[in-house]
Short mmCIF file of C-alpha atoms in Angstrom, two decimals:
data_model
loop_
_atom_site.label_atom_id
_atom_site.label_comp_id
_atom_site.label_asym_id
_atom_site.label_seq_id
_atom_site.Cartn_x
_atom_site.Cartn_y
_atom_site.Cartn_z
CA MET A 1211 -100.41 22.78 -10.19
CA SER A 1212 -101.51 24.13 -7.41
CA THR A 1213 -98.86 22.75 -5.69
CA ALA A 1214 -96.32 22.69 -7.96
CA SER A 1215 -94.36 25.21 -6.77
CA SER A 1216 -94.10 24.04 -2.65
CA LYS A 1217 -93.18 20.23 -4.29
CA LEU A 1218 -90.48 21.56 -5.88
CA LYS A 1219 -88.78 23.43 -2.84
CA ARG A 1220 -89.55 19.96 -0.95
CA LEU A 1221 -87.19 18.02 -3.52
CA ASN A 1222 -84.54 16.92 -1.59
CA ASN A 1223 -81.14 15.85 -3.35
CA LYS A 1224 -81.12 12.53 -4.66
CA PRO A 1225 -81.18 13.44 -8.76
CA ARG A 1226 -84.22 13.71 -10.82
CA PHE A 1227 -85.41 14.00 -14.01
CA LEU A 1228 -87.79 15.28 -16.28
CA TYR A 1229 -88.56 16.28 -19.49
CA PHE A 1230 -91.36 17.82 -20.43
CA THR A 1231 -93.08 18.24 -24.46
CA GLN A 1232 -95.89 20.37 -25.16
CA GLY A 1233 -97.56 21.03 -28.72
CA ASP A 1234 -99.95 23.32 -30.78
CA SER A 1235 -102.75 20.77 -32.27
CA ILE A 1236 -106.38 21.77 -31.53
CA LYS A 1237 -106.58 18.77 -29.29
CA GLU A 1238 -104.15 20.64 -27.34
CA GLU A 1239 -105.51 24.53 -27.58
CA SER A 1240 -106.79 25.30 -24.16
CA GLN A 1241 -103.80 23.55 -22.23
CA GLN A 1242 -101.21 26.87 -23.66
CA GLU A 1243 -101.78 28.76 -20.73
CA SER A 1244 -100.75 25.29 -18.44
CA TYR A 1245 -98.21 24.68 -19.87
CA ASN A 1246 -96.33 27.95 -19.91
CA LYS A 1247 -97.62 27.95 -16.36
CA LEU A 1248 -95.72 25.03 -15.78
CA GLN A 1249 -92.79 26.42 -17.69
CA MET A 1250 -92.73 29.33 -14.78
CA ILE A 1251 -93.05 27.18 -12.02
CA LEU A 1252 -89.95 25.27 -13.03
CA LYS A 1253 -87.53 27.47 -13.67
CA SER A 1254 -88.46 29.00 -10.16
CA SER A 1255 -89.20 26.89 -7.78
CA SER A 1256 -86.88 24.02 -9.35
CA PRO A 1257 -83.65 22.90 -6.94
CA LYS A 1258 -80.76 21.67 -8.80
CA SER A 1259 -81.28 18.53 -8.25
CA LEU A 1260 -84.03 18.43 -10.49
CA GLU A 1261 -82.08 18.27 -14.39
CA TRP A 1262 -85.65 19.32 -16.50
CA HIS A 1263 -86.07 19.84 -19.86
CA HIS A 1264 -88.57 21.71 -22.09
CA LYS A 1265 -88.95 21.01 -25.76
CA ASP A 1266 -91.72 22.26 -28.55
CA LEU A 1267 -92.62 20.11 -30.69
CA ASN A 1268 -95.39 22.21 -32.63
CA ASP A 1269 -95.78 20.69 -36.27
CA ASN A 1270 -96.11 17.38 -34.66
CA TYR A 1271 -98.95 15.13 -34.63
CA PHE A 1272 -100.52 14.68 -31.48
CA MET A 1273 -100.71 11.25 -31.58
CA SER A 1274 -96.96 11.03 -32.35
CA MET A 1275 -95.61 12.88 -29.24
CA PRO A 1276 -96.04 10.06 -26.45
CA LEU A 1277 -93.87 8.62 -28.71
CA LEU A 1278 -91.48 11.26 -29.40
CA THR A 1279 -90.85 12.49 -25.91
CA THR A 1280 -90.45 9.13 -24.52
CA ILE A 1281 -87.28 8.54 -27.69
CA LEU A 1282 -85.83 12.63 -27.28
CA GLY A 1283 -86.33 12.10 -23.74
CA ILE A 1284 -83.94 8.85 -23.45
CA GLU A 1285 -81.14 10.35 -25.17
CA GLN A 1286 -81.58 13.91 -23.50
CA LEU A 1287 -81.72 11.34 -20.28
CA PHE A 1288 -78.23 10.01 -21.10
CA ASN A 1289 -76.25 12.50 -22.74
CA ASP A 1290 -74.23 13.35 -20.19
CA ILE A 1291 -73.10 10.41 -21.28
CA HIS A 1292 -72.63 10.26 -24.99
CA SER A 1293 -72.10 14.14 -25.22
CA GLY A 1294 -70.46 14.85 -22.37
CA LEU A 1295 -69.91 18.65 -21.05
CA GLU A 1296 -68.88 21.07 -23.25
CA PRO A 1297 -66.58 22.49 -23.26
CA THR A 1298 -66.93 26.68 -22.04
CA SER A 1299 -69.03 24.90 -18.85
CA ASP A 1300 -68.67 26.10 -15.76
CA ILE A 1301 -67.47 22.31 -14.21
CA SER A 1302 -65.11 21.80 -17.64
CA GLN A 1303 -63.60 25.54 -16.32
CA LYS A 1304 -62.77 25.12 -12.75
CA GLY A 1305 -60.16 22.24 -14.30
CA ILE A 1306 -59.99 18.46 -14.85
CA SER A 1307 -60.51 17.85 -10.68
CA GLU A 1308 -63.93 19.40 -11.10
CA ILE A 1309 -64.85 17.61 -14.02
CA VAL A 1310 -63.92 14.64 -12.68
CA LYS A 1311 -65.34 14.86 -9.46
CA HIS A 1312 -69.05 15.76 -11.68
CA TYR A 1313 -68.31 12.61 -13.16
CA GLU A 1314 -67.82 10.43 -9.74
CA TYR A 1315 -71.18 11.64 -8.76
CA LEU A 1316 -73.04 11.29 -12.47
CA SER A 1317 -71.49 7.17 -11.83
CA ASN A 1318 -72.50 6.79 -7.98
CA GLN A 1319 -75.82 9.11 -7.68
CA LYS A 1320 -77.65 9.80 -10.94
CA TYR A 1321 -76.70 6.43 -12.81
CA GLY A 1322 -75.56 3.90 -10.28
CA PHE A 1323 -73.33 2.46 -13.07
CA GLU A 1324 -69.58 3.77 -14.24
CA VAL A 1325 -69.42 7.27 -16.33
CA SER A 1326 -66.42 8.28 -17.96
CA PRO A 1327 -65.23 12.09 -17.85
CA LYS A 1328 -62.55 10.64 -20.83
CA LYS A 1329 -64.37 12.70 -23.60
CA SER A 1330 -65.72 16.19 -21.27
CA ILE A 1331 -61.58 15.98 -20.31
CA GLU A 1332 -60.75 15.93 -24.17
CA LYS A 1333 -63.05 18.28 -25.64
CA ARG A 1334 -61.02 21.01 -22.71
CA GLY A 1335 -58.09 20.18 -24.18
CA PHE A 1336 -59.07 20.45 -28.08
CA HIS A 1337 -61.05 23.65 -26.52
CA LEU A 1338 -57.79 25.85 -25.00
CA LEU A 1339 -55.67 24.12 -27.98
CA LYS A 1340 -57.40 26.92 -29.92
CA SER A 1341 -55.90 30.09 -27.74
CA SER A 1342 -53.07 28.29 -25.36
CA HIS A 1343 -51.22 25.19 -27.20
CA GLU A 1344 -49.61 24.84 -23.97
CA LYS A 1345 -52.39 24.29 -21.98
CA GLY A 1346 -54.17 22.32 -24.13
CA ILE A 1347 -52.02 19.44 -24.63
CA MET A 1348 -51.17 19.76 -20.98
CA ILE A 1349 -54.80 18.62 -21.04
CA LEU A 1350 -54.40 16.12 -23.51
CA GLN A 1351 -51.56 14.55 -21.79
CA GLU A 1352 -53.12 14.44 -17.94
CA ALA A 1353 -56.08 12.62 -19.66
CA THR A 1354 -53.21 9.90 -21.05
CA LYS A 1355 -52.18 9.48 -17.41
CA LEU A 1356 -55.80 8.39 -15.84
CA PHE A 1357 -56.89 6.26 -19.03
CA PRO A 1358 -53.42 4.77 -20.00
CA ASP A 1359 -54.58 1.63 -21.45
CA ASP A 1360 -56.95 3.84 -23.14
CA ALA A 1361 -55.52 4.09 -27.01
CA TYR A 1362 -57.98 6.99 -28.46
CA SER A 1363 -56.61 9.08 -25.14
CA TYR A 1364 -52.70 8.06 -27.06
CA HIS A 1365 -54.54 9.30 -29.99
CA ASN A 1366 -55.91 12.49 -28.77
CA LEU A 1367 -52.87 13.56 -28.19
CA ALA A 1368 -51.10 12.25 -31.46
CA ARG A 1369 -54.49 14.65 -33.28
CA GLY A 1370 -53.82 17.42 -30.87
CA TYR A 1371 -50.02 17.81 -31.57
CA GLY A 1372 -50.98 17.27 -35.63
CA GLU A 1373 -53.24 20.48 -35.00
CA ILE A 1374 -50.05 22.86 -33.87
CA GLY A 1375 -47.69 21.31 -36.67
CA ASP A 1376 -45.94 19.05 -34.29
CA TYR A 1377 -45.64 15.78 -36.41
CA GLU A 1378 -42.60 14.95 -34.57
CA ASN A 1379 -44.59 14.07 -31.39
CA ALA A 1380 -47.66 13.13 -32.71
CA LEU A 1381 -46.39 10.00 -34.80
CA ILE A 1382 -45.22 8.97 -31.16
CA GLN A 1383 -47.76 9.48 -29.92
CA GLN A 1384 -49.49 7.76 -32.77
CA LYS A 1385 -47.31 5.14 -32.09
CA VAL A 1386 -48.49 4.76 -28.50
CA ALA A 1387 -52.20 4.61 -29.72
CA VAL A 1388 -51.18 2.10 -32.18
CA SER A 1389 -49.97 -0.68 -29.97
CA LYS A 1390 -52.76 0.03 -27.42
CA SER A 1391 -55.26 -0.70 -30.00
CA GLU A 1392 -53.87 -4.69 -30.43
CA THR A 1393 -56.86 -5.73 -28.38
CA MET A 1394 -59.67 -3.83 -29.64
CA LEU A 1395 -61.68 -4.47 -32.59
CA THR A 1396 -60.48 -4.76 -36.45
CA TRP A 1397 -61.84 -1.65 -37.53
CA HIS A 1398 -60.55 0.35 -34.78
CA ARG A 1399 -57.33 -0.72 -35.58
CA ASN A 1400 -57.25 0.50 -38.62
CA ARG A 1401 -58.75 3.79 -37.98
CA MET A 1402 -55.05 3.45 -35.32
CA LEU A 1403 -52.95 2.62 -38.11
CA GLU A 1404 -54.86 5.05 -40.49
CA PHE A 1405 -53.78 8.24 -38.24
CA LEU A 1406 -50.41 6.55 -37.90
CA ASN A 1407 -49.45 6.64 -41.78
CA LYS A 1408 -50.99 9.93 -41.61
CA PHE A 1409 -48.67 11.72 -39.08
CA ASN A 1410 -46.02 10.41 -40.54
CA ASN A 1411 -45.97 11.33 -43.70
CA LYS A 1412 -46.99 15.05 -42.80
CA LEU A 1413 -43.45 14.19 -41.06
CA THR A 1414 -42.13 13.66 -44.51
CA ASN A 1415 -43.54 16.43 -46.50
CA LYS A 1416 -42.43 18.94 -43.60
CA SER A 1417 -38.72 17.49 -43.69
CA SER A 1418 -39.17 18.17 -47.29
CA ASP A 1419 -39.93 21.06 -47.13
CA GLU A 1420 -37.63 22.32 -44.94
#
């Protein structure tokens, strides 16, 4: 604790990860002040290269905390892969090129294996769709250019068109998604066909109403 601040400031640009938990059992009563102090040190002295998270595990039996911390820490460590960037994050707001650059960093520096920016790009597209149909669709179209062999890129573009009521274009893009899914597992192929039928029905009903 006495040297934490100076040591944190000396960390280089290598990505590092810390998942810090605490509880409130009788076994930890004497440590609460130290827990709080450590949080303050992390807030004031951590470099950008250190990604750290704190979680309060109060109301958990103290003997289970090491296991809970390990499991939750692993999930948080790989959150970049499973959840993607929030569409309103600083990086996402800077555009597709910055999202791609961020995932190149994650792939080359943090994980050491390829991590796709696709989910984050599509999340940004659907977010923009709420305020600007044109901007949202443009982002989803760019995703199909970046991932031309990915069935779900075309499916999500079809979904985007569907959300703004353009079922004609939704049907066109979903047909591409179906063709791209031919080499995928049966569950995915069936899902693509279900959406194709859904958009076809929507277009038929819309034409009937008109």
